């Protein structure tokens, strides 16, 4: 969408005039090509009237019930627009998957989308885990809209630990049905988006029992509500869980079962099966069930990218417009972006945006490659992909949530206002730290893969690309002499990760040799194991970032220079953040630290001139950015005042509480 004609703040206009590169190069880089940029802009323009309608209604002054109902009204408007495109069912599915979690989705549904899981989890599970007959049956009901689905895995008492889930699905061979039960309060499903009042079906993850044995967790399609009346079916206990830090339009719900029966065919049987007589046929590879989770975690990287790019856009533009304090006593008040501490609060997170972008693209390509190989029964790369998706989701979501909070703080008191959109972005980002796998648990899952890889290294086996740096440590290869250049730093990241993995594996094995059980030894070593998984993720990110920047040969020299500066800033920033481990495991010595810190200060200074141009390249229309502080024109104070006047308390000069409470108090002579 083109920005409307406006009077632009003079400080912001000056910053744009001195940018050394064309910001559209950033736009094309992030979108993938000029053609894709045009497609995205056309798509955003297509939904502009829905965005404008939403803009006039502030969610902050509505009840919880009204927020949910408004999200469905917007959903109706969005789909009425999509219908006008006359797309095929699959094209509609692809478009919904693209816009709902993407740049546009959080602007349309600022407090969350109640049918996001229908597209992000329910449909992908049908496509990935159902056999051809089941796909035909369910897709014929999904495409017309008769089925609105969600994904019910997490329970009140159990989350990431799937083996601990308590919901049961017991096969009855006489009726050829599964009987679902929630044996305890803690077994109630808790958290699924859209479960409260929106969805009429769910993919339910439950412990399968057949022929007297528990076969572990499996997926079942379960109808929850009558498709005509929307009333819950008999044996279904269902409702909404209440308000949260954010995402209050998502309609997260709870779900319990009392002897609820579903046909045998409702168990998704692409991999594991239950025959009519109750015979259980195990999957050829139990890791095939990772598919939906990996898909979601890869998509989450893009979602986090959108949150962070919005937040840095807001913080940079505000920091250019806001003038406060003096650096030199005889000079006027300065733009707060001129303070080096402010640059330190903001610029590393700009760099992180590009680190996330290139990392997400790489992992997405790997995901598609692995999916193709799975069709050929080639499972070799699946464990590597799973381990990467776990640690990257954990590290990127933690970095994004912490980054948005720091960006909010960089905007002072105004960043605390919901009109800035920073509190909402923080609520969205911090939620990702716990859903689709709690971050510490995910790091420990990656650590299992890393320990196994270390063992393989010690016996001379070859390793996949993402962990092949372990071979250098195992072979005793000496680190290069410290030089403070990019290659030296990347080698140092490898040394830190490899050293952390080696020590964690050695400490784990020592405890086992001392007679501690494997499980307890793992628990006792878990701090080191989580840390080595984070270090592994950092290696992958910095390697991918640096490699992608080196391949920008077709871009302008000015653009490549800015990208190289951002890449170096990311690498130097995190090296200094973890300087203890760099001194411990790499060839860095304490005398190198001041030089590296000086390099950080230099990079902040060089990026300062182009900061506005970079965030302009993120190409956010004001209606998508949703921020009084970050609007393209920089008219911060006028917009903040306009937002203040939307408060219901400003509709009257004297509130009824004056006569009821304040006046009696004032006259009471207390």
XYZ file of C-alpha atoms in Angstrom:
670
model
C 0.000 0.000 0.000
C 1.305 3.468 -0.826
C 1.680 5.816 2.081
C -0.922 8.588 2.032
C 0.190 12.146 1.261
C 1.389 13.555 4.538
C 3.559 16.170 6.182
C 6.631 14.281 7.323
C 8.564 15.171 10.464
C 11.651 17.158 9.390
C 14.098 15.002 11.376
C 12.726 11.848 9.798
C 12.830 13.422 6.353
C 16.469 14.441 6.861
C 17.425 10.894 7.859
C 15.857 9.558 4.671
C 17.678 12.121 2.530
C 21.110 11.009 3.724
C 20.629 7.245 3.382
C 23.493 5.771 1.335
C 21.436 3.067 -0.436
C 17.975 2.584 -1.894
C 15.727 1.086 0.849
C 13.768 -0.865 -1.767
C 16.799 -3.152 -2.042
C 16.025 -4.279 1.516
C 12.404 -4.811 0.510
C 13.339 -6.963 -2.483
C 15.856 -8.914 -0.388
C 13.282 -9.751 2.286
C 10.483 -10.544 -0.175
C 12.742 -12.477 -2.526
C 12.365 -10.416 -5.712
C 10.682 -7.282 -7.120
C 7.883 -9.509 -8.447
C 7.219 -10.951 -4.994
C 7.252 -7.470 -3.500
C 4.577 -6.412 -5.972
C 2.499 -9.492 -5.150
C 2.732 -8.760 -1.424
C 1.891 -5.093 -1.833
C -1.067 -5.946 -4.075
C -2.253 -8.425 -1.466
C -1.977 -5.854 1.323
C -3.776 -3.290 -0.825
C -6.530 -5.818 -1.503
C -7.255 -6.048 2.229
C -6.809 -2.315 2.872
C -10.517 -1.650 3.418
C -10.659 -4.345 6.125
C -7.599 -2.779 7.769
C -9.171 0.680 7.641
C -12.424 -0.574 9.175
C -10.494 -2.278 11.959
C -8.449 0.844 12.605
C -11.496 2.776 13.782
C -12.227 0.320 16.588
C -9.704 0.147 19.435
C -9.606 -3.247 21.124
C -8.205 -1.747 24.318
C -11.585 -0.427 25.413
C -13.578 -3.577 24.714
C -14.573 -6.478 26.903
C -12.991 -9.906 26.469
C -16.208 -11.112 24.851
C -16.271 -8.185 22.418
C -12.623 -8.752 21.420
C -13.440 -12.344 20.462
C -16.625 -11.418 18.608
C -14.822 -8.661 16.700
C -12.115 -11.103 15.632
C -14.813 -13.246 14.018
C -16.370 -10.216 12.343
C -12.984 -9.354 10.833
C -12.562 -13.004 9.841
C -15.863 -12.875 7.991
C -14.769 -9.702 6.170
C -11.415 -11.246 5.243
C -13.018 -14.358 3.796
C -15.609 -12.356 1.893
C -12.650 -10.597 0.257
C -10.881 -13.896 -0.449
C -14.033 -15.310 -2.071
C -14.004 -12.443 -4.572
C -10.668 -13.736 -5.878
C -12.426 -16.930 -7.087
C -9.503 -19.139 -6.102
C -9.437 -22.914 -5.964
C -9.788 -24.517 -2.520
C -6.060 -25.263 -2.361
C -5.216 -21.704 -3.442
C -7.473 -20.365 -0.677
C -5.686 -22.632 1.803
C -2.260 -21.415 0.656
C -3.354 -17.759 0.807
C -4.812 -18.159 4.310
C -1.637 -19.916 5.461
C 0.359 -17.003 4.086
C -1.596 -14.046 5.446
C -2.823 -15.269 8.839
C 0.571 -15.789 10.530
C 2.407 -13.338 8.259
C 2.886 -9.559 8.143
C -0.782 -8.962 7.438
C -2.340 -11.352 9.951
C -1.340 -9.538 13.177
C -2.568 -6.263 11.664
C -5.951 -7.742 10.745
C -6.183 -9.661 14.031
C -4.151 -7.560 16.424
C -5.179 -9.704 19.390
C -4.952 -13.051 17.614
C -6.871 -15.118 15.086
C -9.311 -17.779 16.379
C -8.952 -20.026 13.312
C -5.178 -19.831 12.873
C -4.741 -23.439 14.056
C -7.237 -24.599 11.446
C -4.700 -23.621 8.771
C -1.477 -23.994 10.741
C -2.106 -27.389 12.395
C -5.445 -29.047 11.587
C -5.223 -29.020 7.795
C -1.457 -29.799 7.692
C -2.089 -32.777 9.996
C -4.755 -34.117 7.658
C -2.468 -33.595 4.655
C 0.589 -35.055 6.392
C -0.719 -37.801 8.694
C -3.929 -39.099 7.051
C -3.930 -41.904 4.493
C -5.382 -41.193 0.999
C -8.888 -42.414 1.890
C -8.983 -40.266 5.028
C -7.697 -37.253 3.141
C -10.431 -37.596 0.539
C -13.111 -37.920 3.245
C -11.995 -34.977 5.359
C -10.925 -32.597 2.610
C -14.365 -32.910 1.012
C -15.749 -31.568 4.289
C -12.990 -29.048 4.922
C -13.042 -27.203 1.594
C -16.735 -26.172 1.760
C -16.183 -24.910 5.323
C -18.305 -27.527 7.088
C -15.360 -28.369 9.329
C -13.492 -25.778 11.402
C -10.621 -27.490 13.134
C -8.057 -26.991 15.861
C -5.188 -29.068 17.278
C -5.664 -30.357 20.827
C -2.414 -31.657 22.259
C -1.438 -29.706 25.389
C -3.272 -30.606 28.592
C -3.826 -28.780 31.843
C -1.164 -30.924 33.495
C 1.158 -31.766 30.579
C 2.634 -29.846 27.666
C 5.857 -30.610 25.842
C 6.258 -34.042 27.497
C 4.019 -35.937 25.083
C 4.507 -39.320 26.724
C 2.903 -37.876 29.854
C -0.389 -36.944 28.159
C -3.330 -38.499 29.995
C -6.200 -38.378 27.490
C -7.019 -41.942 26.425
C -8.432 -43.452 23.237
C -9.343 -47.093 23.871
C -10.283 -49.277 20.894
C -13.501 -51.317 21.119
C -13.345 -54.091 18.474
C -17.028 -54.953 18.924
C -18.222 -51.555 17.699
C -15.047 -50.699 15.754
C -14.810 -47.423 17.669
C -12.370 -45.573 19.880
C -13.645 -44.454 23.277
C -12.099 -41.158 24.396
C -11.835 -40.246 28.061
C -10.290 -37.559 30.250
C -9.559 -39.559 33.420
C -8.404 -36.580 35.533
C -8.797 -32.808 35.634
C -5.170 -32.466 34.526
C -5.970 -34.535 31.416
C -8.311 -31.869 30.054
C -6.958 -30.330 26.864
C -5.911 -26.759 27.610
C -4.730 -23.944 25.318
C -5.706 -24.944 21.753
C -6.537 -21.824 19.747
C -10.154 -21.631 18.564
C -11.177 -24.511 20.814
C -13.325 -22.421 23.149
C -16.228 -21.453 20.883
C -14.960 -21.458 17.293
C -13.905 -24.946 16.183
C -16.337 -27.810 15.638
C -13.624 -30.461 15.125
C -10.159 -31.103 16.542
C -7.119 -33.251 15.966
C -6.819 -34.797 19.428
C -3.540 -36.262 20.655
C -4.304 -39.187 22.966
C -2.768 -42.349 24.393
C -3.883 -45.246 22.204
C -4.984 -48.425 23.997
C -5.740 -51.576 22.030
C -5.711 -55.258 22.959
C -4.929 -54.298 26.541
C -1.722 -52.380 25.720
C -0.830 -48.714 25.574
C 0.701 -47.936 22.169
C 1.704 -44.343 22.917
C 0.264 -41.074 21.638
C -1.553 -40.969 18.305
C -3.707 -38.470 16.411
C -7.502 -38.686 16.147
C -10.024 -36.489 14.330
C -12.837 -35.719 16.744
C -16.087 -33.859 16.102
C -16.804 -31.574 19.067
C -19.936 -29.644 18.110
C -23.018 -30.108 15.960
C -22.202 -28.554 12.558
C -25.686 -26.982 12.343
C -26.402 -25.783 15.897
C -22.779 -25.579 17.139
C -23.902 -27.135 20.428
C -21.296 -29.405 22.102
C -21.957 -33.102 21.487
C -22.860 -35.406 24.352
C -19.731 -36.490 26.187
C -17.841 -33.308 25.261
C -16.932 -30.789 27.989
C -15.711 -27.625 26.317
C -15.159 -23.927 26.965
C -12.721 -21.005 26.890
C -9.795 -20.636 29.325
C -9.982 -16.856 29.893
C -7.823 -13.762 29.459
C -4.047 -13.860 28.941
C -1.071 -11.529 28.590
C -1.915 -11.250 24.892
C -3.671 -13.006 22.002
C -7.076 -12.621 23.620
C -8.904 -12.983 20.325
C -7.518 -16.480 19.776
C -10.304 -18.140 21.798
C -8.020 -20.640 23.544
C -10.103 -23.408 25.073
C -10.350 -26.485 27.279
C -11.726 -29.883 26.311
C -12.680 -33.000 28.252
C -14.164 -36.354 27.195
C -16.621 -38.686 28.939
C -16.845 -42.006 27.105
C -16.966 -40.203 23.791
C -16.960 -42.577 20.816
C -15.477 -41.982 17.359
C -15.220 -44.380 14.382
C -12.016 -46.402 13.899
C -11.409 -44.478 10.676
C -10.969 -41.266 12.698
C -7.491 -42.292 13.814
C -5.022 -40.781 11.341
C -3.441 -43.868 9.793
C -0.859 -42.819 7.238
C 1.864 -44.301 9.438
C 0.571 -46.330 12.411
C -2.692 -48.283 12.094
C -5.284 -50.151 14.136
C -6.976 -52.947 12.190
C -10.638 -53.851 12.686
C -9.817 -56.657 15.128
C -7.661 -54.290 17.212
C -4.294 -55.375 15.858
C -1.792 -52.549 16.068
C 0.515 -51.925 13.086
C 3.458 -49.765 14.077
C 4.884 -46.994 11.891
C 8.057 -47.799 9.978
C 9.654 -44.731 11.564
C 8.310 -43.113 14.732
C 9.913 -39.778 13.765
C 7.460 -39.377 10.874
C 5.025 -37.812 13.343
C 7.446 -34.868 13.675
C 6.127 -33.451 10.393
C 3.406 -31.112 11.673
C 5.523 -29.821 14.566
C 8.546 -29.135 12.362
C 6.306 -27.371 9.824
C 4.898 -25.095 12.521
C 8.297 -24.337 14.069
C 9.767 -23.371 10.707
C 6.781 -21.072 10.070
C 7.209 -19.570 13.528
C 10.640 -18.242 12.506
C 8.946 -16.140 9.825
C 6.244 -15.053 12.256
C 8.875 -13.904 14.764
C 10.644 -12.038 11.966
C 7.484 -10.017 11.293
C 7.120 -9.139 14.995
C 10.729 -7.985 15.321
C 10.841 -5.986 12.081
C 7.755 -4.095 13.234
C 9.281 -3.404 16.635
C 12.600 -2.083 15.270
C 10.754 0.090 12.751
C 8.800 1.680 15.596
C 11.865 2.147 17.807
C 14.090 3.636 15.075
C 11.521 6.131 13.784
C 10.586 7.220 17.293
C 14.250 7.593 18.274
C 14.815 9.944 15.347
C 11.796 12.114 16.151
C 12.252 12.157 19.935
C 14.666 14.840 21.138
C 15.723 14.772 24.749
C 18.742 15.896 26.711
C 22.030 17.339 25.560
C 25.301 15.668 24.672
C 27.067 19.044 24.546
C 25.770 21.703 26.975
C 25.920 24.465 24.372
C 23.926 22.480 21.777
C 20.128 21.980 21.500
C 18.413 18.786 22.612
C 19.505 15.828 20.500
C 17.719 13.011 18.749
C 17.853 10.133 21.203
C 19.210 7.891 18.431
C 22.440 9.909 18.694
C 23.076 8.391 22.125
C 25.342 5.366 21.706
C 23.431 3.554 24.449
C 20.256 3.973 22.366
C 22.016 2.619 19.286
C 23.166 -0.352 21.369
C 19.581 -0.985 22.459
C 18.253 -0.952 18.889
C 20.785 -1.757 16.153
C 21.664 -5.349 17.174
C 17.970 -6.176 16.829
C 17.938 -4.736 13.311
C 20.785 -7.136 12.549
C 18.817 -9.955 14.162
C 15.965 -9.388 11.700
C 18.246 -10.261 8.792
C 19.793 -13.162 10.700
C 16.304 -14.613 11.228
C 15.361 -14.039 7.586
C 18.295 -15.938 6.070
C 18.108 -18.684 8.699
C 14.377 -19.217 8.193
C 14.857 -19.382 4.411
C 17.579 -21.999 4.761
C 15.577 -24.180 7.151
C 12.453 -23.843 4.989
C 14.411 -25.128 1.979
C 15.738 -27.986 4.092
C 12.206 -28.811 5.275
C 10.971 -29.069 1.680
C 13.965 -31.235 0.751
C 13.321 -33.588 3.670
C 9.619 -33.805 2.809
C 10.537 -34.879 -0.724
C 12.968 -37.467 0.615
C 10.368 -38.863 3.022
C 8.169 -39.736 0.042
C 11.080 -41.922 -1.108
C 11.353 -43.512 2.373
C 14.642 -41.633 2.950
C 14.729 -40.599 6.621
C 18.415 -39.707 6.890
C 18.053 -35.921 7.267
C 14.950 -35.975 9.474
C 16.786 -36.041 12.851
C 19.024 -33.137 11.794
C 16.026 -31.087 10.664
C 14.157 -31.855 13.880
C 17.117 -30.832 16.046
C 17.596 -27.589 14.115
C 13.909 -26.687 14.226
C 13.940 -27.199 18.014
C 16.962 -25.055 18.896
C 16.249 -22.353 16.318
C 12.660 -21.963 17.492
C 13.943 -21.665 21.076
C 16.773 -19.212 20.379
C 14.939 -17.046 17.851
C 11.795 -16.740 19.984
C 13.858 -15.877 23.084
C 15.898 -13.311 21.125
C 12.757 -11.795 19.601
C 10.848 -11.534 22.882
C 13.841 -10.063 24.719
C 14.570 -7.802 21.766
C 11.044 -6.380 21.577
C 11.105 -5.721 25.327
C 14.402 -3.853 24.976
C 13.008 -1.914 22.010
C 9.946 -1.033 24.090
C 12.205 0.252 26.861
C 14.169 2.261 24.298
C 10.960 4.222 23.627
C 10.661 5.289 27.262
C 7.233 5.811 28.765
C 5.529 6.124 25.391
C 6.612 2.569 24.579
C 4.522 1.422 27.537
C 1.356 2.654 25.852
C -0.617 0.139 23.820
C -0.861 2.829 21.129
C 2.823 2.143 20.422
C 1.904 -1.476 19.521
C 5.050 -2.624 21.346
C 3.194 -4.249 24.291
C 1.039 -6.193 21.809
C 4.080 -7.295 19.804
C 5.792 -8.388 23.017
C 2.724 -10.397 24.026
C 2.704 -12.150 20.645
C 6.434 -12.881 20.710
C 6.733 -14.061 24.291
C 3.855 -16.498 23.735
C 6.002 -18.276 21.137
C 8.572 -19.036 23.850
C 6.172 -21.570 25.352
C 3.817 -22.800 22.649
C 4.821 -25.489 20.137
C 7.422 -26.637 22.636
C 8.707 -24.816 25.723
C 12.113 -23.397 24.884
C 14.238 -25.136 27.516
C 12.682 -28.486 26.652
C 13.379 -27.872 22.959
C 17.020 -26.994 23.681
C 17.372 -30.257 25.588
C 15.894 -32.155 22.638
C 18.582 -30.634 20.427
C 21.172 -31.492 23.070
C 20.308 -35.203 22.728
C 21.118 -34.973 19.033
C 24.344 -33.094 19.790
C 25.538 -35.651 22.348
C 24.856 -38.459 19.872
C 26.743 -36.496 17.217
C 29.694 -36.070 19.579
C 29.776 -39.814 20.193
C 29.718 -40.410 16.431
C 32.611 -37.983 16.053
C 34.676 -39.816 18.649
C 34.356 -43.102 16.764
C 35.208 -41.490 13.439
C 31.795 -41.395 11.770
C 30.900 -38.642 9.308
C 28.416 -36.027 10.444
C 25.652 -33.971 8.797
C 26.503 -30.454 7.656
C 25.072 -28.613 10.668
C 27.352 -30.455 13.151
C 30.419 -31.228 11.079
C 32.371 -28.552 12.976
C 32.617 -31.108 15.810
C 35.129 -33.055 13.734
C 37.704 -30.280 14.140
C 37.618 -30.501 17.927
C 37.656 -34.299 17.875
C 40.721 -34.267 15.588
C 42.492 -31.731 17.775
C 42.610 -29.050 15.065
C 44.087 -25.863 16.526
C 42.141 -22.647 16.215
C 43.517 -19.947 13.944
C 45.441 -17.080 15.474
C 43.015 -14.394 16.683
C 42.538 -11.608 14.161
C 39.137 -10.016 14.949
C 37.939 -10.574 11.373
C 34.698 -12.289 10.422
C 36.211 -15.680 9.579
C 38.093 -15.725 12.861
C 34.909 -14.915 14.781
C 32.905 -17.621 13.002
C 35.626 -20.150 13.839
C 35.407 -18.955 17.441
C 31.641 -19.585 17.479
C 32.328 -23.131 16.276
C 34.943 -23.586 18.979
C 32.539 -22.351 21.672
C 29.758 -24.697 20.543
C 32.077 -27.687 20.098
C 33.776 -27.072 23.425
C 30.428 -26.728 25.192
C 29.130 -29.954 23.618
C 32.346 -31.828 24.470
C 32.270 -30.739 28.121
C 28.548 -31.489 28.512
C 29.035 -34.975 27.015
C 32.062 -35.640 29.225
C 30.255 -34.510 32.381
C 27.240 -36.617 31.452
C 29.407 -39.697 30.932
C 31.382 -39.085 34.143
C 28.192 -39.042 36.184
C 27.030 -42.271 34.552
C 30.416 -43.913 35.291
C 30.008 -42.811 38.911
C 26.823 -44.868 39.101
C 24.181 -42.224 38.413
C 21.360 -43.419 36.170
C 21.277 -42.016 32.639
C 18.067 -40.100 33.337
C 19.372 -38.513 36.539
C 22.758 -37.800 34.972
C 20.951 -36.021 32.160
C 19.014 -33.931 34.665
C 22.154 -33.024 36.611
C 23.909 -31.950 33.385
C 20.893 -30.179 31.902
C 22.152 -26.588 32.381
C 25.247 -27.330 30.313
C 23.215 -29.311 27.781
C 20.767 -26.454 27.201
C 23.663 -24.013 26.884
C 25.472 -26.130 24.308
C 22.261 -26.366 22.242
C 21.986 -22.572 22.274
C 25.638 -22.290 21.231
C 24.944 -24.736 18.388
C 22.048 -22.571 17.200
C 24.301 -19.494 17.246
C 26.869 -21.280 15.076
C 24.201 -22.183 12.552
C 22.809 -18.635 12.477
C 26.168 -16.854 12.090
C 27.383 -19.300 9.425
C 24.160 -18.968 7.452
C 24.086 -15.184 7.829
C 27.697 -14.722 6.710
C 27.318 -17.124 3.793
C 24.184 -15.404 2.513
C 25.832 -11.960 2.653
C 28.770 -13.200 0.603
C 26.331 -14.294 -2.110
C 24.859 -10.805 -2.703
C 26.974 -10.217 -5.797
C 24.067 -8.956 -7.900
C 23.202 -6.196 -5.416
C 24.590 -2.663 -5.264
C 27.856 -2.072 -3.449
C 26.105 0.320 -1.031
C 23.489 -2.292 -0.107
C 26.092 -5.034 0.296
C 28.134 -2.798 2.573
C 25.157 -2.174 4.858
C 24.329 -5.886 4.962
C 27.919 -6.759 5.761
C 27.893 -4.230 8.624
C 24.694 -5.730 10.041
C 26.077 -9.248 9.743
C 29.283 -8.250 11.511
C 27.310 -6.409 14.205
C 25.269 -9.530 14.942
C 28.388 -11.662 15.212
C 30.359 -9.169 17.334
C 27.361 -8.395 19.586
C 26.758 -12.011 20.565
C 30.479 -12.714 20.946
C 30.706 -9.917 23.511
C 27.488 -11.074 25.174
C 29.109 -14.496 25.671
C 32.692 -13.321 26.061
C 33.359 -15.712 28.941
C 32.808 -18.765 26.754
C 34.843 -17.252 23.930
C 37.776 -16.765 26.336
C 37.202 -20.281 27.634
C 36.932 -22.257 24.392
C 38.363 -20.194 21.495
C 41.688 -18.525 20.791
C 40.380 -15.177 22.055
C 42.506 -13.659 24.846
C 41.484 -10.943 27.273
C 43.574 -8.348 25.405
C 41.372 -8.934 22.329
C 38.157 -7.914 24.112
C 38.712 -4.110 24.096
C 39.456 -4.251 20.356
C 36.259 -6.179 19.754
C 34.295 -3.686 21.849
C 35.758 -0.836 19.794
C 34.627 -2.666 16.680
C 31.098 -2.815 18.115
C 31.105 0.947 18.707
C 32.380 1.565 15.181
C 29.620 -0.591 13.675
C 26.957 1.255 15.671
C 28.321 4.551 14.330
C 28.345 3.377 10.695
C 24.821 1.916 10.859
C 23.439 5.110 12.473
C 23.264 6.999 9.161
C 21.237 4.281 7.431
C 19.008 3.168 10.310
C 15.864 4.876 8.979
C 16.534 3.668 5.435
C 16.890 0.097 6.676
C 13.578 0.077 8.536
C 11.871 1.894 5.655
C 13.008 -1.085 3.598
C 10.853 -3.319 5.791
C 8.023 -1.603 3.900
C 5.283 -1.464 6.518
C 2.147 0.490 5.731
C 0.950 2.434 8.787
C -2.208 0.303 8.937
C -0.060 -2.817 9.249
C 2.430 -1.304 11.689
C -0.441 -0.130 13.964
C 1.781 2.260 15.936
C 1.449 5.907 16.927
C 5.219 5.971 17.545
C 6.312 4.333 14.302
C 4.138 5.912 11.612
C 5.850 6.806 8.338
C 5.312 10.550 8.805
C 6.880 10.628 12.276
C 4.077 12.769 13.716
C 4.342 10.959 17.028
C 2.797 13.471 19.397
C -0.219 14.265 17.234
C -0.951 10.550 16.857
C -0.522 9.855 20.562
C -3.004 12.609 21.349
C -5.471 11.234 18.791
C -5.201 7.806 20.399
C -5.725 9.285 23.868
C -8.943 10.898 22.710
C -10.340 7.475 21.796
C -10.602 6.611 25.478
C -14.244 6.289 26.621
C -13.294 8.340 29.685
C -12.735 11.336 27.406
C -16.326 11.318 26.113
C -17.403 13.324 29.154
C -15.638 16.041 31.117
C -16.832 14.733 34.472
C -17.161 11.038 35.110
C -20.086 9.725 37.196
C -17.593 8.518 39.808
C -16.966 12.117 40.911
C -20.318 12.507 42.659
C -20.438 8.882 43.741
C -16.940 8.494 45.204
C -14.618 11.490 44.861
C -16.923 14.234 46.145
C -18.026 12.300 49.271
C -14.367 11.509 49.964
C -13.282 15.153 49.565
C -16.082 16.386 51.852
C -15.629 13.676 54.460
C -12.826 15.626 56.150
C -10.707 12.483 56.460
